[in-house]
Coordinates of C-alpha atoms in Angstrom, one line a residue:
Chain A
D283 CA 0.0 -0.3 0.2
T284 CA 1.5 3.8 -1.3
G285 CA -1.2 5.6 0.8
V286 CA -0.5 7.8 3.8
S287 CA -0.1 5.6 7.2
Q288 CA -1.3 6.4 10.6
D289 CA -0.7 4.3 13.4
P290 CA -2.7 3.5 15.7
R291 CA -6.0 3.7 14.3
H292 CA -7.7 4.2 17.6
K293 CA -6.2 5.2 21.0
I294 CA -8.1 5.6 24.3
T295 CA -6.0 7.1 27.0
K296 CA -6.6 8.5 30.6
R297 CA -6.4 11.9 31.4
G298 CA -2.7 13.3 32.0
Q299 CA -1.0 10.5 30.6
N300 CA 1.1 11.4 27.1
V301 CA 0.8 9.8 23.6
T302 CA 2.3 9.7 20.5
F303 CA 1.2 8.9 16.9
R304 CA 2.7 8.4 14.3
C305 CA 2.1 9.7 10.6
D306 CA 4.3 7.6 7.8
P307 CA 3.8 9.9 4.1
I308 CA 3.6 8.9 0.2
S309 CA 7.3 7.7 -0.4
E310 CA 9.5 11.1 -1.7
H311 CA 6.2 13.3 -0.3
N312 CA 8.4 16.8 1.2
R313 CA 5.8 18.5 2.8
L314 CA 3.4 16.9 5.9
Y315 CA 1.3 18.4 7.3
W316 CA -1.2 17.4 10.6
Y317 CA -4.5 18.1 11.5
R318 CA -6.4 18.1 14.5
Q319 CA -10.6 17.8 13.7
T320 CA -13.9 17.5 16.4
L321 CA -17.6 16.1 15.3
G322 CA -18.9 18.4 12.4
Q323 CA -15.8 20.6 12.3
G324 CA -13.7 21.0 9.6
P325 CA -9.8 20.1 9.4
E326 CA -8.1 22.2 12.2
F327 CA -4.6 23.0 10.9
L328 CA -2.0 21.6 13.6
T329 CA 1.6 22.0 11.7
Y330 CA 3.3 21.0 8.5
F331 CA 7.0 20.2 7.5
Q332 CA 9.2 20.9 4.5
N333 CA 11.1 17.7 4.7
E334 CA 12.4 17.7 8.4
A335 CA 11.6 21.6 8.6
Q336 CA 9.2 22.6 10.6
L337 CA 7.4 25.6 8.9
E338 CA 4.5 26.8 10.5
K339 CA 2.8 26.2 14.1
S340 CA -0.6 27.0 15.0
R341 CA -1.8 28.6 18.1
L342 CA -3.9 25.5 18.4
L343 CA -0.9 23.6 19.5
S344 CA 0.2 24.5 22.6
D345 CA 3.3 24.0 24.8
R346 CA 1.4 20.4 25.5
F347 CA 1.8 19.5 21.6
S348 CA 5.0 18.3 19.9
A349 CA 5.7 17.1 16.3
E350 CA 8.9 16.1 14.2
R351 CA 10.1 14.5 11.3
P352 CA 13.3 13.3 11.7
K353 CA 14.9 12.6 8.5
G354 CA 12.1 14.2 6.8
S355 CA 10.6 11.0 6.0
F356 CA 7.7 9.8 8.9
S357 CA 6.2 12.3 11.2
T358 CA 5.5 11.7 14.9
L359 CA 3.0 13.6 17.2
E360 CA 3.1 13.7 20.9
I361 CA 0.5 14.8 23.7
Q362 CA 1.7 15.4 27.2
R363 CA -0.9 15.2 29.9
T364 CA -3.6 14.7 27.9
E365 CA -6.6 16.4 28.2
Q366 CA -10.2 15.6 27.6
G367 CA -10.3 18.4 25.6
D368 CA -8.1 16.4 23.1
S369 CA -10.2 13.8 22.3
A370 CA -10.4 14.2 18.5
M371 CA -9.1 12.7 14.8
Y372 CA -5.6 13.3 14.2
L373 CA -4.9 13.6 10.6
C374 CA -2.3 13.8 8.9
A375 CA -1.8 14.5 4.9
S376 CA 1.4 14.5 2.7
S377 CA 2.4 16.0 -0.3
P378 CA 4.5 17.0 -2.9
G379 CA 3.9 20.2 -3.0
F380 CA 1.0 20.7 -5.5
E381 CA -1.7 18.1 -4.1
A382 CA -2.3 16.5 -0.7
F383 CA -3.4 13.1 0.3
F384 CA -5.0 11.9 4.0
G385 CA -4.3 9.3 5.8
Q386 CA -7.6 7.6 8.0
G387 CA -6.7 9.7 10.9
T388 CA -6.1 8.7 14.9
R389 CA -9.4 8.6 16.8
L390 CA -8.0 9.6 20.5
T391 CA -10.1 9.6 23.2
V392 CA -9.2 10.7 26.3
V393 CA -11.5 9.4 29.5
Chain B
G91 CA -3.1 31.7 8.0
Q92 CA -6.1 32.3 5.4
Q93 CA -10.0 32.3 5.9
L94 CA -11.5 29.6 3.6
N95 CA -15.6 30.2 3.8
Q96 CA -17.6 26.8 2.2
S97 CA -21.2 27.7 1.3
P98 CA -23.7 26.1 1.9
Q99 CA -23.1 24.4 5.3
S100 CA -25.7 21.7 4.5
M101 CA -27.8 20.5 1.7
F102 CA -30.6 17.7 1.7
I103 CA -31.2 16.7 -1.7
Q104 CA -33.1 14.4 -3.8
E105 CA -31.5 11.5 -5.4
G106 CA -30.8 12.3 -9.2
E107 CA -30.6 16.7 -8.6
D108 CA -27.8 18.6 -9.7
V109 CA -25.4 20.2 -6.7
S110 CA -23.2 23.0 -6.4
M111 CA -21.1 24.4 -3.4
N112 CA -18.6 26.9 -3.5
C113 CA -15.1 28.2 -1.3
T114 CA -14.2 31.4 -1.0
S115 CA -10.6 32.6 0.6
S116 CA -9.2 35.8 1.5
S117 CA -5.6 34.2 0.1
I118 CA -5.0 34.2 -3.8
F119 CA -4.1 31.0 -3.9
N120 CA -2.2 28.6 -7.0
T121 CA -3.7 25.8 -6.5
W122 CA -7.7 24.5 -4.9
L123 CA -8.1 21.7 -3.9
W124 CA -11.5 19.9 -3.1
Y125 CA -12.0 16.4 -0.6
K126 CA -15.0 14.5 0.2
Q127 CA -15.0 13.2 3.9
E128 CA -16.9 9.8 5.1
P129 CA -17.7 9.1 8.8
G130 CA -14.3 8.0 10.8
E131 CA -12.6 7.9 7.5
G132 CA -9.8 10.8 6.2
P133 CA -10.6 13.2 3.7
V134 CA -10.0 11.9 0.3
L135 CA -9.2 14.1 -2.8
L136 CA -12.1 14.2 -5.6
I137 CA -10.3 17.3 -7.3
A138 CA -7.0 19.3 -7.7
L139 CA -7.1 23.1 -9.8
Y140 CA -3.9 24.2 -10.8
K141 CA -4.9 27.6 -12.7
A142 CA -7.1 30.6 -12.4
G143 CA -10.3 30.1 -14.7
E144 CA -9.4 26.2 -14.7
L145 CA -12.5 24.3 -15.2
T146 CA -11.9 20.4 -14.3
S147 CA -14.2 17.7 -14.1
N148 CA -13.8 13.9 -12.7
G149 CA -16.9 11.9 -13.6
R150 CA -19.8 13.6 -12.8
L151 CA -17.7 16.2 -11.0
T152 CA -17.3 19.5 -11.8
A153 CA -15.0 21.8 -9.9
Q154 CA -13.4 25.5 -11.2
F155 CA -11.2 27.5 -9.9
G156 CA -12.1 31.2 -9.8
I157 CA -10.5 34.1 -11.8
T158 CA -9.5 36.2 -9.1
R159 CA -7.8 33.2 -7.7
K160 CA -9.7 33.2 -4.4
D161 CA -12.7 31.7 -4.9
S162 CA -13.4 27.6 -6.5
F163 CA -16.9 25.9 -7.1
L164 CA -17.7 22.3 -6.8
N165 CA -20.8 20.7 -8.3
I166 CA -21.9 17.2 -8.8
S167 CA -24.4 16.1 -11.3
A168 CA -27.2 13.7 -10.7
S169 CA -26.6 13.2 -7.3
I170 CA -26.6 9.3 -6.3
P171 CA -26.7 7.8 -2.3
S172 CA -23.3 7.5 -2.4
D173 CA -22.3 10.8 -2.6
V174 CA -23.3 11.7 0.4
G175 CA -20.7 12.8 3.2
I176 CA -19.4 16.1 3.4
Y177 CA -17.4 17.9 1.2
F178 CA -14.1 20.4 2.3
C179 CA -12.0 23.1 0.1
A180 CA -8.2 23.5 1.0
G181 CA -6.2 26.3 -0.7
L182 CA -2.2 25.5 -1.3
P183 CA 0.8 27.3 -1.0
G184 CA 0.9 27.4 2.6
D185 CA -0.3 25.8 5.0
M186 CA -3.5 24.2 3.5
R187 CA -5.9 25.4 5.9
F188 CA -9.5 23.9 5.3
G189 CA -13.3 25.4 4.8
A190 CA -15.6 23.9 7.5
G191 CA -17.9 21.7 4.9
T192 CA -20.6 21.4 3.4
R193 CA -22.3 18.5 4.1
L194 CA -24.6 16.7 1.4
T195 CA -27.5 14.7 2.0
V196 CA -29.1 12.3 -0.7
K197 CA -32.8 11.1 -0.4
P198 CA -33.2 8.2 -2.6

């Protein structure tokens, strides 16, 4: 399968725990985006990378959130000290620059 | 970042009807992207537009890149029940922000 892959698909965690999500982009796509989506809303931009450089971060990305893309390949999104308001679908997309393709998302539930 | 406004927010139509939705931006784009999302899944790219004034079709879907480069339209002809979902627009370059979506319901 050569699409964008996200792992895990579902995560249930207790409030206060740390979680990490992984995104494997389509090979040779130099851009990688992270979004958060809550029910009934459009994807909210969190951050994006051009290769390994993190070019922009949304104000939504509080200091509890951090994203990395070592070597410009896969990316991880970590949420520290999770809160119930972090419950959402986290989407990753990769792009060669002129189109973008999404993974199936990671659904996070904080209990 | 740029703001995208989609309208209408929702549509309830009869199977066989044509559908039209649009997206406007406060910024100029070089690329417009239209996606469809079904429950529990990631958005799926339907159409990409690269040039002002461009009209592109994908089956029953037709999209246009507005000449001001600040708007785009998506039309669906002869709707069928599987067209149900939420349709989003997004623009490039930049941080690729999305509109709030148009929720389409098709009644058989």
